[in-house]
Short mmCIF file of C-alpha atoms in Angstrom, two decimals:
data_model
loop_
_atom_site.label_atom_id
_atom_site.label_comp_id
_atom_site.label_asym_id
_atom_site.label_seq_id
_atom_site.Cartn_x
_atom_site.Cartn_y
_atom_site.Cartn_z
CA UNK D 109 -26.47 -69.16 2.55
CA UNK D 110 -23.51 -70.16 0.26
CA UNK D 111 -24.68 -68.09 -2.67
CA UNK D 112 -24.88 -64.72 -0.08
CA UNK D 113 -20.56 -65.76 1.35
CA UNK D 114 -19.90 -66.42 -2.03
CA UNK D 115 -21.30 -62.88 -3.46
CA UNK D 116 -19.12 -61.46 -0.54
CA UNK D 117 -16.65 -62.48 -1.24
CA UNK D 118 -16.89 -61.72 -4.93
CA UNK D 119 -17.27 -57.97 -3.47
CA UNK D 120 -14.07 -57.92 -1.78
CA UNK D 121 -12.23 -59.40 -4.26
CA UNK D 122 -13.55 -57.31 -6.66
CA UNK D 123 -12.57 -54.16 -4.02
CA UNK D 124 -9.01 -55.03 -4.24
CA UNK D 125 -8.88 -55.62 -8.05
CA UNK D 126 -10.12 -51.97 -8.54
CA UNK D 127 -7.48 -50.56 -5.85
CA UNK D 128 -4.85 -52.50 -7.64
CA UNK D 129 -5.64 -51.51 -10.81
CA UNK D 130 -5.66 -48.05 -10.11
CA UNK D 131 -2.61 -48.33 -8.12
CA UNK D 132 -1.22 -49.99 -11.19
CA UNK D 133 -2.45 -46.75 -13.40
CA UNK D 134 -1.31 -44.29 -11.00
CA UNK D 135 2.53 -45.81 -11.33
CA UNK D 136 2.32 -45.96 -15.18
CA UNK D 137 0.49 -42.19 -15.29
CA UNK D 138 1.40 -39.72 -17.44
CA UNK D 139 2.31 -36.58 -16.17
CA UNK D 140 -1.09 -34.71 -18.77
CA UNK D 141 -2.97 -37.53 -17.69
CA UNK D 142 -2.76 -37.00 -14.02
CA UNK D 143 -3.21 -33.38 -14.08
CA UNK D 144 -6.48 -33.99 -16.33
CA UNK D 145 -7.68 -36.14 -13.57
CA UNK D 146 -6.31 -33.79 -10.37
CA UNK D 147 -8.10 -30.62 -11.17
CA UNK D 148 -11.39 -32.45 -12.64
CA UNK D 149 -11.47 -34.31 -9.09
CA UNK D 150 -10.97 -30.67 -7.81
CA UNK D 151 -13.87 -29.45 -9.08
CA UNK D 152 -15.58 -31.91 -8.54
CA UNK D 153 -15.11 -32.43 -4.85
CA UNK D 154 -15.90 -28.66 -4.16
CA UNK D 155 -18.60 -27.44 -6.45
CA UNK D 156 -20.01 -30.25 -8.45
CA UNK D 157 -18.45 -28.47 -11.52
CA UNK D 158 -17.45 -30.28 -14.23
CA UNK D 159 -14.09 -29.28 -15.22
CA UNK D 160 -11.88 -30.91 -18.59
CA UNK D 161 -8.31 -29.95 -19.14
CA UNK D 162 -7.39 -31.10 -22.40
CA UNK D 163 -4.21 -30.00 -24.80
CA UNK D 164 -1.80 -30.81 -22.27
CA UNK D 165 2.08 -29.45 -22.92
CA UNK D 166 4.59 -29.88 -21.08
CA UNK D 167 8.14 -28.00 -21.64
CA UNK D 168 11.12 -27.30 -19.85
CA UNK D 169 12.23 -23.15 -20.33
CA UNK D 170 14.47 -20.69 -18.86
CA UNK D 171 13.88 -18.07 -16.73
CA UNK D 172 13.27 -15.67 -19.20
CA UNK D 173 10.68 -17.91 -21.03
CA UNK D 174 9.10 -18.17 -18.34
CA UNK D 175 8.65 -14.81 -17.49
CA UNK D 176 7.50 -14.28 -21.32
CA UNK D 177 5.35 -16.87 -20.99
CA UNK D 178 3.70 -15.56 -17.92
CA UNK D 179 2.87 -12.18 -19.52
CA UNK D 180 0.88 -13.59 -22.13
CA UNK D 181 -2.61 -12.26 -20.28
CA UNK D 182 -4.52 -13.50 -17.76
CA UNK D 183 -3.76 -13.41 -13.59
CA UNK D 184 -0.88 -14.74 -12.34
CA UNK D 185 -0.64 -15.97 -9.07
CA UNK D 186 1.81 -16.90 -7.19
CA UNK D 187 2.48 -20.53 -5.68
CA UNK D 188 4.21 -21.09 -2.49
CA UNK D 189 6.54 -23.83 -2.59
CA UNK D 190 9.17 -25.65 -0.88
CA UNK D 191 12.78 -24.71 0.15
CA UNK D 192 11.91 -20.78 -0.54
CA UNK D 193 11.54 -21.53 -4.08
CA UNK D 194 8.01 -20.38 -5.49
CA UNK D 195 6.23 -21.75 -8.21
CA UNK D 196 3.65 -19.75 -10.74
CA UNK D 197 0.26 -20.13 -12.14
CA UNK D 198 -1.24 -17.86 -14.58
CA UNK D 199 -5.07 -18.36 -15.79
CA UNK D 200 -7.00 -16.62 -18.46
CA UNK D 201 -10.01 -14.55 -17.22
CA UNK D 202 -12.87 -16.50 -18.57
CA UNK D 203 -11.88 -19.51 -16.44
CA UNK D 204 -11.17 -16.82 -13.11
CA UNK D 205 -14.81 -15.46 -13.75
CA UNK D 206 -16.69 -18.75 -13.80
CA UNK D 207 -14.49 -19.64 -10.77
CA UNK D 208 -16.03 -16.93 -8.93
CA UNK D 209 -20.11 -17.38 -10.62
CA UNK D 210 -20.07 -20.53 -9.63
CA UNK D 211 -18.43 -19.63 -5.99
CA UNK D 212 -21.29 -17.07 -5.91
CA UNK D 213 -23.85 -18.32 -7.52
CA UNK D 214 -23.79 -21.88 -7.56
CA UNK D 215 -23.80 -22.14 -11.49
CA UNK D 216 -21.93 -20.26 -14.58
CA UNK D 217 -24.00 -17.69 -15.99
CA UNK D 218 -24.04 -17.28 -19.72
CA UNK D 219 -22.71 -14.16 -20.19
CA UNK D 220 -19.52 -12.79 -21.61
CA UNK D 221 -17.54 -11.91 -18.79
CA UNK D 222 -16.50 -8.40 -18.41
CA UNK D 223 -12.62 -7.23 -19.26
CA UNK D 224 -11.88 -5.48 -15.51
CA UNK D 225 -8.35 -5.32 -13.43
CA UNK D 226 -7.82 -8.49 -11.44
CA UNK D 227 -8.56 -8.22 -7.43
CA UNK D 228 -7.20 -9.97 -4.66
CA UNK D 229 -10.47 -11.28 -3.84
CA UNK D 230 -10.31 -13.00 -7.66
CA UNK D 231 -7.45 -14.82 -6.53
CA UNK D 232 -8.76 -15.69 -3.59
CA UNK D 233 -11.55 -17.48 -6.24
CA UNK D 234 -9.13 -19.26 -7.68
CA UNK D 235 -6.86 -20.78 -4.28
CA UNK D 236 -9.42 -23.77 -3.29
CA UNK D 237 -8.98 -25.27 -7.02
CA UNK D 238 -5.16 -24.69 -7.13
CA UNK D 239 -4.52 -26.10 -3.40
CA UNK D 240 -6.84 -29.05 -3.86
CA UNK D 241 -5.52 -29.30 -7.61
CA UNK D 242 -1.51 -29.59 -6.74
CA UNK D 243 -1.96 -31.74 -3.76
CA UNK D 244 -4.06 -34.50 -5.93
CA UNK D 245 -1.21 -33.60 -8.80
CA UNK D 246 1.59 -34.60 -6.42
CA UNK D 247 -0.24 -37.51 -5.28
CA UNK D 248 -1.10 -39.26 -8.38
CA UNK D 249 2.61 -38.93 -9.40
CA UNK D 250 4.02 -40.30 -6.35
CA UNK D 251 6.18 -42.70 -8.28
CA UNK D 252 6.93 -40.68 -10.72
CA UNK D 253 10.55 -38.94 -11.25
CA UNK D 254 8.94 -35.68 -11.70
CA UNK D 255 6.93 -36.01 -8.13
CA UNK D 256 9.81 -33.67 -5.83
CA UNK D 257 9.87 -30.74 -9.22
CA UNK D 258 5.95 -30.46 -8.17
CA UNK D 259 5.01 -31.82 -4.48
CA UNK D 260 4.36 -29.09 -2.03
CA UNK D 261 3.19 -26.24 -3.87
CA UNK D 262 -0.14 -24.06 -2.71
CA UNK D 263 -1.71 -21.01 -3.28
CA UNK D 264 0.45 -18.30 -2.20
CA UNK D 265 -0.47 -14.37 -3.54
CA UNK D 266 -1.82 -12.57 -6.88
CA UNK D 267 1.40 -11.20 -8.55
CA UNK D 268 0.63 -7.65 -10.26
CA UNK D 269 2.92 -8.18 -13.16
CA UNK D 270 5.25 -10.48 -15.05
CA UNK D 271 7.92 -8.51 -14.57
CA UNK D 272 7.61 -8.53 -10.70
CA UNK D 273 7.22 -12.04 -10.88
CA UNK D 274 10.02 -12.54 -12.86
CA UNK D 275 11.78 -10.54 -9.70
CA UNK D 276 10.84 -13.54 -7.61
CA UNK D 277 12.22 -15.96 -9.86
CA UNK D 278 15.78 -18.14 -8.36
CA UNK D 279 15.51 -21.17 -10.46
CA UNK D 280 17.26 -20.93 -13.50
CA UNK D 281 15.22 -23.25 -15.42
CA UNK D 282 11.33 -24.49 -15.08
CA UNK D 283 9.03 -27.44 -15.91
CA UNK D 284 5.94 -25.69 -17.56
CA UNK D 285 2.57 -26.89 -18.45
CA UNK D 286 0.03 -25.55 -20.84
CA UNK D 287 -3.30 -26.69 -20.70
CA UNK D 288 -6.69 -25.74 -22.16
CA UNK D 289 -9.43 -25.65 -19.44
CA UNK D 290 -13.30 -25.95 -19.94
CA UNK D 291 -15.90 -25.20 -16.79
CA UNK D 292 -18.97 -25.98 -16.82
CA UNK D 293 -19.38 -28.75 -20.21
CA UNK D 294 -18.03 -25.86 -21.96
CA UNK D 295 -19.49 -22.96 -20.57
CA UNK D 296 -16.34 -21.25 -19.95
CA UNK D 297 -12.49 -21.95 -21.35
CA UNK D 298 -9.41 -20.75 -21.34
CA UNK D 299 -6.24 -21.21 -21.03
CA UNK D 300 -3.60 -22.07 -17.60
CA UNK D 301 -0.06 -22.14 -17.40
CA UNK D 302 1.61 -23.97 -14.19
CA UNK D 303 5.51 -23.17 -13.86
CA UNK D 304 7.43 -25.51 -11.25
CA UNK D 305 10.88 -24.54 -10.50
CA UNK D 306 13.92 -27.23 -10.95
CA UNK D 307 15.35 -28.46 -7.80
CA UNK D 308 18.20 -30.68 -7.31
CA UNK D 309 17.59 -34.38 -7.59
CA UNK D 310 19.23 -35.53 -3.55
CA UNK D 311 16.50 -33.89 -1.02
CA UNK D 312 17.71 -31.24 0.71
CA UNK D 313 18.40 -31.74 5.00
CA UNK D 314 15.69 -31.32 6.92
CA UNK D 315 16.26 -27.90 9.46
CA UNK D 316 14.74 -28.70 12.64
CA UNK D 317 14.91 -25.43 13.25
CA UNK D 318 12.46 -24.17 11.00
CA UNK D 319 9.16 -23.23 11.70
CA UNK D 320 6.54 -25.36 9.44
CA UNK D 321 3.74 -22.32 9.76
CA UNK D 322 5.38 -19.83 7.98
CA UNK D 323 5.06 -18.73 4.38
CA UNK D 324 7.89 -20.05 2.52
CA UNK D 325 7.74 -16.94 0.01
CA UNK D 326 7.36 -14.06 2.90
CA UNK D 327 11.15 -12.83 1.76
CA UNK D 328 10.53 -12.69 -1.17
CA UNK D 329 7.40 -11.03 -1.06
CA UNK D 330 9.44 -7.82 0.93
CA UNK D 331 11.17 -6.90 -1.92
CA UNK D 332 7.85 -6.14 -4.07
CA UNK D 333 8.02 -2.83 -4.98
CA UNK D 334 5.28 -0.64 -2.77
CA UNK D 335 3.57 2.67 -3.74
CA UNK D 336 3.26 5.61 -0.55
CA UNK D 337 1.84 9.00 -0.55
CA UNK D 338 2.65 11.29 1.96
CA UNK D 339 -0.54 13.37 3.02
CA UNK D 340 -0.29 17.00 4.37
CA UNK D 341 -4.00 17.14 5.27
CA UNK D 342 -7.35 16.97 3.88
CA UNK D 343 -9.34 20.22 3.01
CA UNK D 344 -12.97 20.43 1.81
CA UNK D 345 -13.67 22.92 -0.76
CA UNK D 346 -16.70 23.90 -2.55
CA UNK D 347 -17.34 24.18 -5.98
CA UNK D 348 -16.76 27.41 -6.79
CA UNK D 349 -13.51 27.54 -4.74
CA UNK D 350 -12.00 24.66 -6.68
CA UNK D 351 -13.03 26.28 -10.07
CA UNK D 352 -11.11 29.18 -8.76
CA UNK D 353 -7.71 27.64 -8.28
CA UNK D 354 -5.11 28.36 -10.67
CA UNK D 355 -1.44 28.40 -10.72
CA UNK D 356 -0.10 30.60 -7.24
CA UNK D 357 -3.28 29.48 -5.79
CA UNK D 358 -3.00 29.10 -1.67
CA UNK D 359 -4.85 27.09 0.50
CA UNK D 360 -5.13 27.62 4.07
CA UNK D 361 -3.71 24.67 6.28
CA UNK D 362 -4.33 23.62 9.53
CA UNK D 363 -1.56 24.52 12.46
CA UNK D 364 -0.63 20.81 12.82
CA UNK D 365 0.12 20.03 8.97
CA UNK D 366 3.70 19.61 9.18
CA UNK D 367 3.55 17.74 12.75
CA UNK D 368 0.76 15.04 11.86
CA UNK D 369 1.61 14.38 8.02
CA UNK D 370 0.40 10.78 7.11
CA UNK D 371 1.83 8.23 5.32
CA UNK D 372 -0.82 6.60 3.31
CA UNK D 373 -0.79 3.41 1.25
CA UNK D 374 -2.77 2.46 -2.10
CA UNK D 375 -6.48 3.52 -1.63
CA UNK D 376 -5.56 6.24 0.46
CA UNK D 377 -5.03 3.63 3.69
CA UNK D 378 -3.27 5.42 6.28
CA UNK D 379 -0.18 3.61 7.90
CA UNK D 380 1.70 5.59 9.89
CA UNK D 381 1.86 9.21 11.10
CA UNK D 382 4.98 11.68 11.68
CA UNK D 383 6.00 15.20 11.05
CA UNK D 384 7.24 16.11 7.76
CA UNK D 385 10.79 18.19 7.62
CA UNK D 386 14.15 18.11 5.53
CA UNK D 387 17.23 16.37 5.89
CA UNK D 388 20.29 17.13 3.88
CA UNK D 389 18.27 19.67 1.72
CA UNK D 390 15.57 16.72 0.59
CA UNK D 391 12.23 16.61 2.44
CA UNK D 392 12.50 14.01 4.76
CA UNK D 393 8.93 12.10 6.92
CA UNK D 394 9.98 11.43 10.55
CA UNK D 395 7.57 8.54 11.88
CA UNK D 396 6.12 7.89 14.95
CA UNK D 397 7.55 11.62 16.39
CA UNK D 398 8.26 15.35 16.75
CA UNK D 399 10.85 16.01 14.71
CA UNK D 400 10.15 19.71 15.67
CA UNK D 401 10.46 20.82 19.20
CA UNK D 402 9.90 23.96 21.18
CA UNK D 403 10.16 27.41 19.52
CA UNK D 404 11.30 26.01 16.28
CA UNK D 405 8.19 23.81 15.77
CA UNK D 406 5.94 26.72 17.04
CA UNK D 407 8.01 29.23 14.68
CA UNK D 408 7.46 26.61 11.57
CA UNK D 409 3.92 26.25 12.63
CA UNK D 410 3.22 30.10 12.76
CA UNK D 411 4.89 30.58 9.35
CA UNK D 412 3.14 28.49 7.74
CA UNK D 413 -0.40 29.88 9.19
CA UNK D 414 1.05 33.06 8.50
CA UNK D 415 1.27 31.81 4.58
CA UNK D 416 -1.72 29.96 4.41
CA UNK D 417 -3.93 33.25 5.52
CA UNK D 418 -2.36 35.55 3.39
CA UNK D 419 -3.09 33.52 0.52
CA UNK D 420 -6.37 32.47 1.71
CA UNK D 421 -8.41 35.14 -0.08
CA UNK D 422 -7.34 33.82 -3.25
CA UNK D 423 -8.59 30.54 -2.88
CA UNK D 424 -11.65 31.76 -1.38
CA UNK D 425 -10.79 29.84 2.07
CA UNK D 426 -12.31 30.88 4.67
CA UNK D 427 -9.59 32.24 7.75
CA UNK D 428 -9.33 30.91 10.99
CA UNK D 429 -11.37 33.24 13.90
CA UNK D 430 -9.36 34.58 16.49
CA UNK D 431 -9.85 33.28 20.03
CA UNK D 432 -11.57 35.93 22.36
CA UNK D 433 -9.56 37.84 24.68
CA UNK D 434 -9.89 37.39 27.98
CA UNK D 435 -10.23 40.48 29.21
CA UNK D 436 -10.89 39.91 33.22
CA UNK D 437 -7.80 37.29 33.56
CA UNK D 438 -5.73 40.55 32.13
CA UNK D 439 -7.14 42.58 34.85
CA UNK D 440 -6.13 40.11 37.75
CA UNK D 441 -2.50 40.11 36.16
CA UNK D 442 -2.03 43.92 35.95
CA UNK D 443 -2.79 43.78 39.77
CA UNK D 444 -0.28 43.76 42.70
CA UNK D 445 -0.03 40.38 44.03
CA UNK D 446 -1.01 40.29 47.86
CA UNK D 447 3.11 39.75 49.28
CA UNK D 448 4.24 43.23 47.82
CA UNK D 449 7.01 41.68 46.04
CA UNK D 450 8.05 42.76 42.76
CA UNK D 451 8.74 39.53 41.30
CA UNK D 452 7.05 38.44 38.91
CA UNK D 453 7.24 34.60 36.96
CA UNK D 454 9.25 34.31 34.10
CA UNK D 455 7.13 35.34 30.96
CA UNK D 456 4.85 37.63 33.21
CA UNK D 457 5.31 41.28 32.95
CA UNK D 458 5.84 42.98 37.03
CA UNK D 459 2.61 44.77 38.13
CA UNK D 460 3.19 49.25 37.64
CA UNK D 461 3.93 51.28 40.55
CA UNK D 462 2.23 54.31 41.85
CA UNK D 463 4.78 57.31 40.34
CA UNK D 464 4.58 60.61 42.20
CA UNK D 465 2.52 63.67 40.65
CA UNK D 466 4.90 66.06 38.15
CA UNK D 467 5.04 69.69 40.11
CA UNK D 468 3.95 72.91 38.52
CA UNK D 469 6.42 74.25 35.85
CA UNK D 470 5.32 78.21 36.47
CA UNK D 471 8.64 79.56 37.56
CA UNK D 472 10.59 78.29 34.76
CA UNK D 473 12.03 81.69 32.54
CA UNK D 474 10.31 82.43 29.59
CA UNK D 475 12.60 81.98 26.09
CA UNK D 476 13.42 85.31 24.18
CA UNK D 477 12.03 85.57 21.02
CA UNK D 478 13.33 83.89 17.82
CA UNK D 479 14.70 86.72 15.13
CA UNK D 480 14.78 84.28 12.09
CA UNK D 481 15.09 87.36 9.55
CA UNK D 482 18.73 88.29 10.63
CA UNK D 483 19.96 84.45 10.42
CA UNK D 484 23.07 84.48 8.69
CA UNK D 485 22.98 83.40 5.07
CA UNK D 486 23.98 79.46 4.51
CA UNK D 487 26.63 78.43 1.46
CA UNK D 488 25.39 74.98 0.30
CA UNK D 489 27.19 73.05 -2.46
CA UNK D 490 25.40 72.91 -5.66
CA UNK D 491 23.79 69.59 -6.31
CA UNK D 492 25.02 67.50 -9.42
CA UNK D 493 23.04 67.44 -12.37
CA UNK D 494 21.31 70.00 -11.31
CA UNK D 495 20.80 73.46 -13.90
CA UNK D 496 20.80 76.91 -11.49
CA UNK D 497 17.91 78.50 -11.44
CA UNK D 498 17.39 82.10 -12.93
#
């Protein structure tokens, strides 16, 4: 009975010695040391992948080096962080393709990943490791002076370039950190980069006013630079037609070109729709409504119809048949109406009249013959330049 309270006790003593002790190396942690052990744990908690950063560096660069430093290759993603001020991440694309196998497939394949344009959804790969990653980073350097430079940072975005990231940049100097990454015992390294941006030693005031849920980086993200096409329509050609086109070319276009022009974003997304037209002699889109109205729009509309048949033969488009006539509903129109009256809607031409029979034209005198041999001779001035005749 005393030998099971005594091993009990042994237990719990033994419990607290290991949470002090750790507690103890968690105070006295180096700042390589615990980011070694926050993205291994990462890895660990999420896929069962062993993960070993090694070669740890840590620097402290300008903006500009860091911007350099981000360009280097690899994806760089974006890290939202506290007080508006965003952090960066950039990782090599061996270690963002065995992020995604082993997402996918439950195991790193041994194959050379291929060299390909990074996606969102790659990014998307690499947010559970860099969320879980920061927040045990920031943890095991609680007591550290370096803990407010890196606590409350998260996966934010994929940034296309270095130089649009370097657009977001409003710290003047960073704390960087190299490290060499392996996944898998080996199966896949590479190289990541973590850039924190300096903030002033006090801690800023809490605003109560400030909504918790909301990106941090949103402003900043609105002044990324965004690509539109404006989109007339969308014809379908055959072969031979588009082997045909050449410079002067026309192609026919529907009615409503001008008045529905779209607004289309990167992969030919469409945004918004309006009506395409000029202001201050530049073309100018109009969203959301008719910039056109009445007989200007249906004069606009008509010439360019008018244009797009004339040139359709050229192109080998196919015109537009003509609606059939309605010959009956003309019939009913040219008829009186029932009243009498001669009044007739605007637009509508007045129903004809009955007009008396001409009379007979037998009593009129008959004309005295024409003598056209003794006309008078006529003196007409010589033209210039011109020789007389012989």
């Amino acid at each position: 009975m005393h030998d099971a309270q005594d091993a009990e006790t042994n237990d719990v003593l033994r419990r607290k010695a290991s949470i002090g002790r750790r507690a103890f190396e968690a105070h006295g942690m180096s700042p390589e040391k615990a980011l070694n052990r926050a993205l291994a744990r990462a890895a660990e908690t999420h896929w069962n992948l062993a993960l070993l950063a090694r070669d740890v560096q840590q620097s402290r660069i300008d903006q500009a080096s860091c911007e350099e430093a981000l360009g280097e290759g690899g994806m760089i993603v974006l890290l939202d962080g506290p007080e508006g001020l965003p952090g960066f991440a950039r990782i090599d694309g061996a270690l963002v393709a065995g992020l995604t196998e082993v997402q996918t497939f439950g195991t790193i394949s041994a194959m050379e990943p291929e060299d390909r344009p990074f996606t969102a959804t790659d990014a998307a790969m690499t947010a559970p490791l860099l969320d879980q990653g920061l927040e045990n980073f920031a943890r095991l350097m609680a007591a550290h002076p370096l803990h407010r430079q890196i606590a409350e940072f998260r996966f934010g975005a994929r940034v296309e370039t270095a130089r649009i990231a370097g657009t977001l940049m409003d710290s003047a100097f960073y704390t960087l950190f190299r490290l060499q990454v392996d996944l898998g015992g080996g199966c896949r390294s590479g190289q990541m980069m973590l850039a924190f941006p300096e903030r002033d030693t006090a801690p800023a005031e809490d605003d109560a006013e400030a909504d918790p849920a909301m990106p941090r980086h949103s402003q900043l993200m609105m002044t990324l630079p965004v690509h539109l096409d404006v989109v007339l329509c969308r014809l379908t050609l055959s072969l031979r037609d588009v082997e045909a086109l050449q410079e002067g070319s026309r192609l026919a276009l529907p009615r409503d070109a001008l008045t529905r022009t779209k607004l289309c974003a990167a992969g030919g997304l469409s945004i918004a729709e309006g009506t395409l037209g000029q202001m201050n002699g530049q073309r100018a889109l109009r969203l959301g409504g008719d910039a056109l109205q009445g007989r200007e729009a249906k004069s606009r509309m008509e010439s360019l119809a008018a244009t797009a048949m004339a040139g359709s033969g050229q192109a080998g488009a196919p015109s537009e048949p003509m609606a059939p006539l309605d010959f009956q509903q003309m019939v009913d129109a040219a008829e009186p109406s029932p009243s009498g009256q001669d009044s007739a809607p605007p637009g509508i031409t007045p129903p004809l009249v009955d007009l008396p029979d001409i009379p007979e034209l037998d009593d009129l005198p008959e004309l005295p013959p024409l003598d056209l041999d003794n006309l008078p001779p006529m003196e007409l001035p010589d033209l210039p330049g011109m020789a007389p005749q012989e």
